[in-house]
Amino acid sequence: MEEQSHLMHTLGGVTLAGHPVALPVPHDGADARNKQDIGDILHQIMTITDQSLDEAQAKKHGLNCHRMKPALFSVLCEIKEKTGLSIRGSQDEDPPDPQLMRLDNMLLAEGVSGPEKGGGAAAVAAATAAVGVGADNSIEHSDYRAKLTQIRQIYHTELEKYEQACNEFTTHVMNLLREQSRTRPISPKEIERMVNIIHRKFSSIQMQLKQSTCEAVMILRSRFLDARRKRRNFSKQATEILNEYFYSHLSNPYPSEEAKEELAKKCAITVSQVSNWFGNKRIRYKKNIGKFQEEANLYAAKTAVTAAQAVAAAVQNSQTNSPATPSSGFQMKDEDFQLDAAEDKNNLLNNMFTGSSGSYSLPGSGDMFMSMSSLNGSYQPAQVSVPGQTQGDSIRHAIGQSLGYSDGLRGNPLYSPHGLNGNGGWHDAVTPSSVTSPIEGANSVHSDTSN
DNA sequence: CTTGATGATTACAG
DNA sequence: CTGTAATCATCAAG
């Protein structure tokens, strides 16, 4: 038994008990004397590895040339046959471990395994590109990417190490077995099986590696998600751009996919962030229109001024100059936006100087307000601290003022939710908002704005 | 610290 | 899948 454990030790600690490599120990019984002889020779074989290379080589040679060697070989064959240790069903190939497959799939999906430079790196690159340059998120993304790369690196180095060790060990064992096959019967199948066993051992180690890698990725992920939840406000400029778009499309504030992408690019945020923003904006605007009245006016005026400053200047004939436009920095570059803005502008100007405020189609014009005020003659935007100016005549004046950003624009019905119907939904831009249930609409607005 | 604003998430509906 | 409504969690001003 001591020899056996010794052999096992030389094989690197892999448990070989019960395996054909472990030398068959004859049962006690009839061939006790033979056993003694064989024992001696076996002992020599076993101690080969203990000796120096030359010595061992010499001894090996001696053993191989020993006149009793063929006899020993046949005896060993016989013993092997008798002890039934010859391999029968060596093809007990274990089916692909579902757990391992799960881990593999996950690692692949996370871009940890798979093509070294492709897969994960590409995915992360895409994610980063989607976020845009300079956004705060990209920092988090790059942080995430860096950590993921780190994990991937460790994973691959470890994997390589394991593979290398596995290969080394396998060749070592195979050489050993081949060498021993000269003195004892070892079939290629046995070697193969031995290799399989080694591989299985190593793959279980690999599995552990994969498991811990998966865990690391999971932890990283959850941290990343947490970090994402840790919101950062968008830049002022981004908010401005979004508001510009929102208020210039107040009648139908649902940017198309392309518009969202455009906005995302301009604001250095993601498309889904744009969607979030518009979702939040719509709902919050609708919930409390009054609160946004000022903002609406501001942006409406801003849009008008910015979009067609030249025209404005011409029309206004330098009577109402636009001082210190707060929208400096924002410029309409997108053709679509420009169109919209120009349209608004034209409508606004037309209306401004014709006084036909009731019929123009400027998005966000005062339809709702008008209808409400017709219902309740003394309606004033409750949220506005300054008492609303008299309507009707003063509208022209108010608009003119609004272009000049005078305080007087506050509470003016310049931009009201004309796109909102009584149910709280946005009309199609075509319908000039005949409020279906004015009472309810007015009430809701009132109650909303009164807080 | 309190409070309002705001970005993100979730459940649900169409 | 998109949008709404409610809600959460954090920011930022006071």
Short mmCIF file of C-alpha atoms (C1' of nucleotides) in Angstrom, two decimals:
data_model
loop_
_atom_site.label_atom_id
_atom_site.label_comp_id
_atom_site.label_asym_id
_atom_site.label_seq_id
_atom_site.Cartn_x
_atom_site.Cartn_y
_atom_site.Cartn_z
CA MET A 1 0.00 0.00 0.00
CA GLU A 2 2.82 2.35 0.69
CA GLU A 3 3.98 1.96 -2.86
CA GLN A 4 0.59 2.73 -4.16
CA SER A 5 0.25 5.91 -2.28
CA HIS A 6 3.68 6.81 -3.38
CA LEU A 7 2.77 6.32 -6.99
CA MET A 8 -0.25 8.41 -6.51
CA HIS A 9 1.87 11.07 -5.07
CA THR A 10 4.10 11.11 -8.09
CA LEU A 11 1.04 11.50 -10.25
CA GLY A 12 0.34 14.79 -8.67
CA GLY A 13 -2.22 14.00 -6.10
CA VAL A 14 -4.97 12.86 -8.40
CA THR A 15 -6.83 10.15 -6.69
CA LEU A 16 -6.30 6.97 -8.57
CA ALA A 17 -7.63 4.50 -6.10
CA GLY A 18 -9.34 1.65 -7.80
CA HIS A 19 -8.04 2.69 -11.12
CA PRO A 20 -5.95 0.37 -13.33
CA VAL A 21 -2.99 2.60 -12.91
CA ALA A 22 -2.94 1.61 -9.33
CA LEU A 23 -1.02 -1.58 -9.33
CA PRO A 24 -3.06 -4.63 -8.77
CA VAL A 25 -2.35 -6.19 -5.48
CA PRO A 26 -2.85 -9.91 -5.62
CA HIS A 27 -5.09 -11.46 -3.11
CA ASP A 28 -3.55 -13.45 -0.37
CA GLY A 29 -3.63 -17.06 -1.18
CA ALA A 30 -2.06 -19.63 -3.42
CA ASP A 31 0.59 -17.59 -5.20
CA ALA A 32 2.16 -16.16 -2.10
CA ARG A 33 5.69 -16.97 -3.16
CA ASN A 34 5.23 -15.51 -6.58
CA LYS A 35 3.96 -12.50 -4.87
CA GLN A 36 7.21 -12.08 -3.07
CA ASP A 37 9.19 -12.11 -6.33
CA ILE A 38 6.86 -9.84 -8.07
CA GLY A 39 6.86 -7.63 -5.06
CA ASP A 40 10.56 -7.17 -5.34
CA ILE A 41 10.42 -6.22 -8.96
CA LEU A 42 7.48 -4.00 -8.39
CA HIS A 43 9.34 -2.28 -5.69
CA GLN A 44 12.12 -1.57 -8.12
CA ILE A 45 9.70 -0.18 -10.61
CA MET A 46 8.10 1.96 -8.05
CA THR A 47 11.27 3.45 -6.80
CA ILE A 48 12.44 4.41 -10.22
CA THR A 49 11.19 7.90 -9.84
CA ASP A 50 13.04 8.31 -6.62
CA GLN A 51 16.37 7.92 -8.19
CA SER A 52 18.41 10.15 -10.29
CA LEU A 53 17.75 10.19 -13.96
CA ASP A 54 20.79 8.27 -15.01
CA GLU A 55 20.38 5.78 -12.29
CA ALA A 56 16.76 5.36 -13.07
CA GLN A 57 17.47 5.05 -16.75
CA ALA A 58 20.00 2.36 -16.05
CA LYS A 59 17.69 0.51 -13.73
CA LYS A 60 14.88 0.77 -16.20
CA HIS A 61 17.02 -0.58 -18.90
CA GLY A 62 18.06 -3.33 -16.59
CA LEU A 63 14.50 -4.19 -15.84
CA ASN A 64 13.51 -4.13 -19.45
CA CYS A 65 16.32 -6.44 -20.32
CA HIS A 66 15.76 -8.67 -17.41
CA ARG A 67 15.34 -12.21 -18.48
CA MET A 68 12.32 -12.51 -16.29
CA LYS A 69 10.69 -9.50 -17.79
CA PRO A 70 8.46 -11.32 -20.32
CA ALA A 71 7.42 -13.66 -17.59
CA LEU A 72 6.63 -10.77 -15.27
CA PHE A 73 4.69 -9.08 -18.02
CA SER A 74 2.54 -12.11 -18.65
CA VAL A 75 2.01 -12.56 -14.95
CA LEU A 76 0.88 -8.99 -14.66
CA CYS A 77 -1.44 -9.54 -17.58
CA GLU A 78 -2.90 -12.50 -15.86
CA ILE A 79 -3.31 -10.71 -12.61
CA LYS A 80 -4.98 -7.88 -14.35
CA GLU A 81 -7.37 -10.21 -16.07
CA LYS A 82 -8.17 -11.97 -12.86
CA THR A 83 -8.73 -8.91 -10.79
CA GLY A 84 -11.12 -7.73 -13.44
CA LEU A 85 -9.55 -4.39 -13.56
CA SER A 86 -9.31 -4.27 -17.29
CA ILE A 87 -11.47 -1.58 -18.68
CA ARG A 88 -14.88 -2.53 -19.78
CA GLY A 89 -17.06 0.43 -20.15
CA SER A 90 -14.58 3.20 -20.52
CA GLN A 91 -17.00 5.23 -22.53
CA ASP A 92 -18.96 6.57 -19.60
CA GLU A 93 -18.91 9.99 -21.17
CA ASP A 94 -20.75 12.24 -18.84
CA PRO A 95 -23.39 14.33 -20.56
CA PRO A 96 -22.85 18.08 -20.76
CA ASP A 97 -23.38 19.44 -17.31
CA PRO A 98 -26.39 21.76 -17.32
CA GLN A 99 -24.81 23.85 -14.65
CA LEU A 100 -21.67 24.22 -16.69
CA MET A 101 -23.70 25.08 -19.73
CA ARG A 102 -25.54 27.72 -17.79
CA LEU A 103 -22.31 29.24 -16.63
CA ASP A 104 -20.90 29.11 -20.13
CA ASN A 105 -23.93 30.79 -21.56
CA MET A 106 -23.84 33.50 -19.01
CA LEU A 107 -20.16 34.15 -19.47
CA LEU A 108 -20.73 34.30 -23.18
CA ALA A 109 -23.63 36.67 -22.81
CA GLU A 110 -21.65 38.92 -20.51
CA GLY A 111 -18.84 38.97 -23.00
CA VAL A 112 -16.42 37.39 -20.57
CA SER A 113 -15.84 34.27 -22.54
CA GLY A 114 -16.19 33.94 -26.26
CA PRO A 115 -14.13 35.77 -28.83
CA GLU A 116 -11.42 37.61 -27.02
CA LYS A 117 -11.50 40.89 -28.85
CA GLY A 118 -14.98 40.72 -30.27
CA GLY A 119 -18.04 39.86 -28.24
CA GLY A 120 -17.84 41.65 -24.98
CA ALA A 121 -15.57 44.40 -26.11
CA ALA A 122 -17.84 45.15 -29.02
CA ALA A 123 -20.90 45.06 -26.84
CA VAL A 124 -19.38 47.42 -24.35
CA ALA A 125 -18.20 49.68 -27.14
CA ALA A 126 -21.71 49.80 -28.52
CA ALA A 127 -23.09 50.59 -25.11
CA THR A 128 -20.60 53.35 -24.67
CA ALA A 129 -21.34 54.73 -28.09
CA ALA A 130 -25.01 54.74 -27.30
CA VAL A 131 -24.40 56.82 -24.25
CA GLY A 132 -22.43 59.31 -26.18
CA VAL A 133 -19.34 61.28 -25.33
CA GLY A 134 -18.87 63.25 -22.20
CA ALA A 135 -22.03 62.17 -20.49
CA ASP A 136 -21.78 61.19 -16.90
CA ASN A 137 -23.11 57.82 -17.77
CA SER A 138 -20.22 57.11 -20.02
CA ILE A 139 -18.01 57.40 -17.01
CA GLU A 140 -20.05 54.76 -15.28
CA HIS A 141 -20.05 52.74 -18.45
CA SER A 142 -16.33 52.93 -18.79
CA ASP A 143 -16.01 52.06 -15.17
CA TYR A 144 -18.15 49.06 -15.74
CA ARG A 145 -16.23 48.21 -18.86
CA ALA A 146 -12.93 48.49 -17.07
CA LYS A 147 -14.09 46.20 -14.31
CA LEU A 148 -15.51 43.74 -16.79
CA THR A 149 -12.30 43.75 -18.75
CA GLN A 150 -10.44 43.08 -15.58
CA ILE A 151 -12.63 40.14 -14.80
CA ARG A 152 -12.30 38.88 -18.32
CA GLN A 153 -8.57 39.18 -18.17
CA ILE A 154 -8.31 37.30 -14.94
CA TYR A 155 -10.67 34.70 -16.23
CA HIS A 156 -8.67 34.14 -19.37
CA THR A 157 -5.34 34.03 -17.63
CA GLU A 158 -6.64 31.56 -15.14
CA LEU A 159 -8.25 29.51 -17.83
CA GLU A 160 -5.04 29.46 -19.77
CA LYS A 161 -3.12 28.47 -16.71
CA TYR A 162 -5.48 25.63 -16.04
CA GLU A 163 -5.35 24.47 -19.58
CA GLN A 164 -1.63 24.58 -19.65
CA ALA A 165 -1.39 22.73 -16.39
CA CYS A 166 -3.89 20.21 -17.63
CA ASN A 167 -1.96 19.63 -20.80
CA GLU A 168 1.31 19.37 -19.01
CA PHE A 169 -0.08 16.99 -16.52
CA THR A 170 -1.76 14.94 -19.18
CA THR A 171 1.37 14.54 -21.24
CA HIS A 172 3.30 13.78 -18.12
CA VAL A 173 0.90 11.05 -17.13
CA MET A 174 0.72 9.73 -20.63
CA ASN A 175 4.47 9.51 -20.86
CA LEU A 176 4.55 7.85 -17.54
CA LEU A 177 1.96 5.33 -18.55
CA ARG A 178 3.59 4.71 -21.88
CA GLU A 179 6.83 4.14 -20.13
CA GLN A 180 5.21 1.79 -17.70
CA SER A 181 3.41 -0.02 -20.45
CA ARG A 182 6.71 -1.61 -21.28
CA THR A 183 6.79 -3.37 -17.99
CA ARG A 184 3.13 -3.84 -17.32
CA PRO A 185 0.09 -4.17 -19.51
CA ILE A 186 -1.56 -0.85 -20.24
CA SER A 187 -3.92 -0.57 -23.14
CA PRO A 188 -4.30 2.66 -25.09
CA LYS A 189 -7.83 2.70 -23.88
CA GLU A 190 -6.65 2.88 -20.36
CA ILE A 191 -4.45 5.78 -21.20
CA GLU A 192 -7.35 7.44 -22.86
CA ARG A 193 -9.49 6.89 -19.87
CA MET A 194 -6.80 8.21 -17.64
CA VAL A 195 -6.64 11.32 -19.75
CA ASN A 196 -10.38 11.65 -19.52
CA ILE A 197 -10.23 11.46 -15.80
CA ILE A 198 -7.59 14.11 -15.66
CA HIS A 199 -9.61 16.31 -17.94
CA ARG A 200 -12.66 15.84 -15.83
CA LYS A 201 -10.74 16.84 -12.77
CA PHE A 202 -9.47 19.92 -14.46
CA SER A 203 -12.81 20.84 -15.89
CA SER A 204 -14.29 20.71 -12.46
CA ILE A 205 -11.64 23.18 -11.45
CA GLN A 206 -12.56 25.23 -14.49
CA MET A 207 -16.14 25.07 -13.42
CA GLN A 208 -15.19 26.60 -10.13
CA LEU A 209 -13.39 29.31 -11.99
CA LYS A 210 -16.39 29.96 -14.16
CA GLN A 211 -18.63 29.97 -11.16
CA SER A 212 -16.62 32.55 -9.33
CA THR A 213 -16.26 34.60 -12.49
CA CYS A 214 -20.01 34.56 -12.90
CA GLU A 215 -20.41 35.65 -9.33
CA ALA A 216 -17.99 38.48 -9.88
CA VAL A 217 -19.87 39.61 -12.94
CA MET A 218 -23.14 39.44 -11.08
CA ILE A 219 -21.79 41.55 -8.28
CA LEU A 220 -20.38 44.01 -10.75
CA ARG A 221 -23.67 44.11 -12.54
CA SER A 222 -25.73 44.75 -9.48
CA ARG A 223 -23.33 47.46 -8.47
CA PHE A 224 -23.57 48.95 -11.90
CA LEU A 225 -27.33 48.85 -11.80
CA ASP A 226 -27.28 50.48 -8.42
CA ALA A 227 -25.02 53.11 -9.80
CA ARG A 228 -27.43 53.64 -12.64
CA ARG A 229 -30.19 54.15 -10.22
CA LYS A 230 -28.09 56.76 -8.60
CA ARG A 231 -29.28 59.39 -10.96
CA ARG A 232 -27.49 62.46 -12.08
CA ASN A 233 -29.33 65.41 -13.41
CA PHE A 234 -28.91 66.13 -17.05
CA SER A 235 -26.89 69.11 -18.01
CA LYS A 236 -28.65 72.41 -18.22
CA GLN A 237 -28.13 72.48 -21.91
CA ALA A 238 -29.61 69.04 -22.35
CA THR A 239 -32.67 69.99 -20.37
CA GLU A 240 -32.98 73.10 -22.44
CA ILE A 241 -32.85 71.18 -25.67
CA LEU A 242 -35.43 68.73 -24.44
CA ASN A 243 -37.68 71.48 -23.22
CA GLU A 244 -37.33 73.30 -26.49
CA TYR A 245 -38.51 70.28 -28.31
CA PHE A 246 -41.23 69.53 -25.85
CA TYR A 247 -42.78 72.96 -25.91
CA SER A 248 -42.41 73.42 -29.60
CA HIS A 249 -44.26 70.16 -30.08
CA LEU A 250 -46.66 70.66 -27.25
CA SER A 251 -49.58 69.59 -29.35
CA ASN A 252 -48.00 66.24 -29.89
CA PRO A 253 -44.99 65.78 -27.68
CA TYR A 254 -44.11 62.36 -28.95
CA PRO A 255 -40.78 62.52 -30.71
CA SER A 256 -40.27 59.92 -33.36
CA GLU A 257 -37.51 57.42 -33.05
CA GLU A 258 -35.32 59.53 -35.27
CA ALA A 259 -36.13 62.66 -33.32
CA LYS A 260 -35.29 60.85 -30.12
CA GLU A 261 -31.99 59.78 -31.52
CA GLU A 262 -31.27 63.27 -32.64
CA LEU A 263 -32.15 64.66 -29.26
CA ALA A 264 -30.13 62.00 -27.55
CA LYS A 265 -27.14 62.89 -29.63
CA LYS A 266 -27.54 66.58 -28.95
CA CYS A 267 -28.01 66.09 -25.24
CA ALA A 268 -25.32 63.47 -24.90
CA ILE A 269 -27.75 61.06 -23.32
CA THR A 270 -29.26 57.80 -24.43
CA VAL A 271 -32.40 57.39 -26.45
CA SER A 272 -34.06 55.65 -23.56
CA GLN A 273 -33.18 58.57 -21.36
CA VAL A 274 -34.89 60.80 -23.89
CA SER A 275 -37.90 58.54 -23.74
CA ASN A 276 -37.83 58.64 -19.98
CA TRP A 277 -37.58 62.35 -20.03
CA PHE A 278 -40.50 62.78 -22.36
CA GLY A 279 -42.52 60.26 -20.42
CA ASN A 280 -41.89 62.11 -17.21
CA LYS A 281 -42.38 65.46 -18.82
CA ARG A 282 -45.67 64.60 -20.42
CA ILE A 283 -47.11 63.16 -17.29
CA ARG A 284 -45.87 65.94 -15.07
CA TYR A 285 -46.89 68.62 -17.44
CA LYS A 286 -50.33 67.17 -17.74
CA LYS A 287 -50.62 66.74 -14.01
CA ASN A 288 -49.94 70.32 -13.29
CA ILE A 289 -50.11 72.45 -16.34
CA GLY A 290 -50.11 75.60 -14.37
CA LYS A 291 -46.79 74.90 -12.86
CA PHE A 292 -45.29 74.67 -16.30
CA GLN A 293 -47.02 77.66 -17.73
CA GLU A 294 -44.12 79.95 -17.22
CA GLU A 295 -41.69 77.46 -18.56
CA ALA A 296 -43.91 76.88 -21.55
CA ASN A 297 -44.06 80.53 -22.33
CA LEU A 298 -40.40 80.93 -21.88
CA TYR A 299 -39.50 78.11 -24.19
CA ALA A 300 -42.13 78.99 -26.70
CA ALA A 301 -40.84 82.47 -26.94
CA LYS A 302 -37.31 81.26 -26.96
CA THR A 303 -38.04 78.87 -29.76
CA ALA A 304 -39.70 81.50 -31.76
CA VAL A 305 -36.93 83.96 -31.28
CA THR A 306 -34.15 81.52 -31.85
CA ALA A 307 -35.65 79.88 -34.84
CA ALA A 308 -36.25 82.98 -36.80
CA GLN A 309 -34.38 85.75 -35.20
CA ALA A 310 -33.76 87.41 -38.49
CA VAL A 311 -37.40 87.45 -39.42
CA ALA A 312 -38.32 88.62 -36.01
CA ALA A 313 -35.91 91.44 -36.28
CA ALA A 314 -37.30 92.42 -39.64
CA VAL A 315 -40.89 92.26 -38.60
CA GLN A 316 -40.45 93.91 -35.32
CA ASN A 317 -38.62 96.66 -37.01
CA SER A 318 -36.31 97.07 -34.11
CA GLN A 319 -39.13 98.13 -31.87
CA THR A 320 -38.93 95.07 -29.70
CA ASN A 321 -35.43 93.84 -29.59
CA SER A 322 -34.69 90.59 -27.92
CA PRO A 323 -32.30 91.23 -25.12
CA ALA A 324 -29.91 88.68 -23.77
CA THR A 325 -31.50 85.65 -25.26
CA PRO A 326 -31.17 82.99 -22.60
CA SER A 327 -31.12 80.34 -25.24
CA SER A 328 -27.66 81.21 -26.35
CA GLY A 329 -25.89 78.03 -27.02
CA PHE A 330 -28.89 76.22 -28.31
CA GLN A 331 -29.25 76.31 -32.00
CA MET A 332 -31.65 74.48 -34.17
CA LYS A 333 -29.58 72.36 -36.40
CA ASP A 334 -31.98 69.68 -37.20
CA GLU A 335 -34.01 70.39 -40.29
CA ASP A 336 -37.11 68.95 -38.76
CA PHE A 337 -36.82 71.12 -35.75
CA GLN A 338 -36.11 74.08 -37.87
CA LEU A 339 -39.25 73.49 -39.84
CA ASP A 340 -41.34 73.18 -36.77
CA ALA A 341 -39.81 76.15 -35.19
CA ALA A 342 -40.17 78.23 -38.29
CA GLU A 343 -43.75 77.23 -38.54
CA ASP A 344 -44.37 78.18 -34.98
CA LYS A 345 -42.63 81.38 -35.52
CA ASN A 346 -44.62 82.28 -38.56
CA ASN A 347 -47.83 81.42 -36.90
CA LEU A 348 -46.85 83.32 -33.90
CA LEU A 349 -45.93 86.37 -35.85
CA ASN A 350 -48.95 86.18 -38.05
CA ASN A 351 -51.14 85.84 -35.13
CA MET A 352 -49.36 88.49 -33.29
CA PHE A 353 -50.07 91.06 -35.86
CA THR A 354 -53.43 89.98 -37.06
CA GLY A 355 -54.92 89.33 -33.73
CA SER A 356 -56.55 86.15 -34.96
CA SER A 357 -55.51 84.27 -31.91
CA GLY A 358 -58.49 81.98 -31.91
CA SER A 359 -57.83 80.23 -35.17
CA TYR A 360 -54.17 79.86 -35.72
CA SER A 361 -52.69 76.48 -35.50
CA LEU A 362 -49.66 77.23 -33.49
CA PRO A 363 -49.01 74.24 -31.35
CA GLY A 364 -49.54 75.15 -27.81
CA SER A 365 -51.57 78.16 -28.58
CA GLY A 366 -54.20 79.25 -26.19
CA ASP A 367 -57.15 77.19 -27.38
CA MET A 368 -57.81 75.56 -24.12
CA PHE A 369 -57.30 78.68 -22.28
CA MET A 370 -59.65 80.48 -24.54
CA SER A 371 -62.33 77.91 -24.27
CA MET A 372 -62.00 77.91 -20.58
CA SER A 373 -62.09 81.61 -20.28
CA SER A 374 -65.17 81.68 -22.41
CA LEU A 375 -66.65 79.32 -19.96
CA ASN A 376 -65.53 81.28 -17.03
CA GLY A 377 -64.94 84.80 -18.00
CA SER A 378 -62.70 85.58 -15.15
CA TYR A 379 -60.43 82.62 -15.47
CA GLN A 380 -56.88 83.40 -14.76
CA PRO A 381 -54.01 81.04 -14.51
CA ALA A 382 -54.18 80.49 -10.84
CA GLN A 383 -50.58 79.65 -10.48
CA VAL A 384 -49.40 82.98 -11.69
CA SER A 385 -48.73 85.37 -8.93
CA VAL A 386 -49.07 88.42 -11.10
CA PRO A 387 -52.71 89.00 -11.84
CA GLY A 388 -53.36 87.98 -15.38
CA GLN A 389 -53.54 90.75 -17.83
CA THR A 390 -56.78 91.39 -19.51
CA GLN A 391 -57.18 89.02 -22.34
CA GLY A 392 -58.37 89.73 -25.81
CA ASP A 393 -56.81 93.03 -26.70
CA SER A 394 -53.81 92.53 -24.63
CA ILE A 395 -52.84 89.33 -26.32
CA ARG A 396 -51.04 91.07 -29.08
CA HIS A 397 -49.29 93.19 -26.61
CA ALA A 398 -48.49 90.22 -24.46
CA ILE A 399 -46.98 88.31 -27.28
CA GLY A 400 -44.92 91.23 -28.25
CA GLN A 401 -43.74 91.43 -24.71
CA SER A 402 -43.10 87.78 -24.56
CA LEU A 403 -40.73 88.10 -27.42
CA GLY A 404 -38.92 90.62 -25.39
CA TYR A 405 -38.98 88.44 -22.31
CA SER A 406 -40.72 90.99 -20.25
CA ASP A 407 -42.27 89.88 -17.04
CA GLY A 408 -45.61 90.56 -18.48
CA LEU A 409 -45.64 87.29 -20.34
CA ARG A 410 -46.34 85.41 -17.21
CA GLY A 411 -49.79 84.07 -17.20
CA ASN A 412 -50.36 84.91 -20.77
CA PRO A 413 -52.16 82.25 -22.67
CA LEU A 414 -49.36 82.16 -25.14
CA TYR A 415 -48.68 78.50 -24.74
CA SER A 416 -51.36 76.44 -23.21
CA PRO A 417 -51.98 72.77 -23.50
CA HIS A 418 -54.17 73.04 -26.51
CA GLY A 419 -53.18 69.54 -27.39
CA LEU A 420 -54.70 68.17 -24.26
CA ASN A 421 -58.17 66.81 -24.41
CA GLY A 422 -60.53 66.46 -21.53
CA ASN A 423 -59.41 62.97 -20.78
CA GLY A 424 -55.90 64.02 -20.24
CA GLY A 425 -54.67 62.74 -23.54
CA TRP A 426 -53.00 64.68 -26.25
CA HIS A 427 -55.11 65.45 -29.29
CA ASP A 428 -53.79 65.03 -32.70
CA ALA A 429 -52.25 68.26 -33.66
CA VAL A 430 -54.94 68.84 -36.24
CA THR A 431 -57.87 69.31 -33.97
CA PRO A 432 -57.92 72.69 -32.37
CA SER A 433 -58.81 71.28 -29.03
CA SER A 434 -62.43 71.59 -28.42
CA VAL A 435 -62.45 70.59 -24.85
CA THR A 436 -64.97 67.84 -24.59
CA SER A 437 -65.81 68.31 -21.00
CA PRO A 438 -64.80 71.80 -20.21
CA ILE A 439 -66.01 71.69 -16.68
CA GLU A 440 -63.93 68.76 -15.81
CA GLY A 441 -61.01 70.17 -17.67
CA ALA A 442 -61.28 73.49 -16.00
CA ASN A 443 -61.75 71.91 -12.65
CA SER A 444 -58.82 69.67 -12.97
CA VAL A 445 -56.65 72.47 -14.14
CA HIS A 446 -57.88 74.61 -11.37
CA SER A 447 -57.40 72.11 -8.67
CA ASP A 448 -54.00 71.25 -10.01
CA THR A 449 -52.85 74.74 -10.26
CA SER A 450 -54.16 75.84 -6.95
CA ASN A 451 -51.68 74.03 -4.86
"C1'" DC B 1 -32.87 68.37 7.67
"C1'" DT B 2 -36.90 69.31 4.76
"C1'" DT B 3 -38.81 69.74 0.48
"C1'" DG B 4 -39.51 70.13 -4.38
"C1'" DA B 5 -37.43 68.64 -8.71
"C1'" DT B 6 -36.12 65.02 -11.43
"C1'" DG B 7 -34.25 60.71 -13.55
"C1'" DA B 8 -35.26 55.82 -13.32
"C1'" DT B 9 -38.05 51.82 -12.52
"C1'" DT B 10 -42.17 49.17 -12.39
"C1'" DA B 11 -46.85 47.55 -13.31
"C1'" DC B 12 -50.18 47.80 -16.41
"C1'" DA B 13 -52.86 48.67 -20.75
"C1'" DG B 14 -53.48 48.72 -25.65
"C1'" DC C 1 -43.21 47.46 -27.90
"C1'" DT C 2 -44.72 52.14 -26.48
"C1'" DG C 3 -46.91 55.07 -23.38
"C1'" DT C 4 -49.10 56.12 -18.79
"C1'" DA C 5 -49.31 56.42 -13.94
"C1'" DA C 6 -47.40 55.58 -9.66
"C1'" DT C 7 -43.47 55.20 -7.10
"C1'" DC C 8 -38.69 55.11 -5.76
"C1'" DA C 9 -34.31 57.28 -4.93
"C1'" DT C 10 -31.37 60.91 -5.33
"C1'" DC C 11 -30.14 65.69 -6.13
"C1'" DA C 12 -29.99 70.32 -4.78
"C1'" DA C 13 -31.75 74.50 -2.85
"C1'" DG C 14 -33.26 76.67 1.34
#
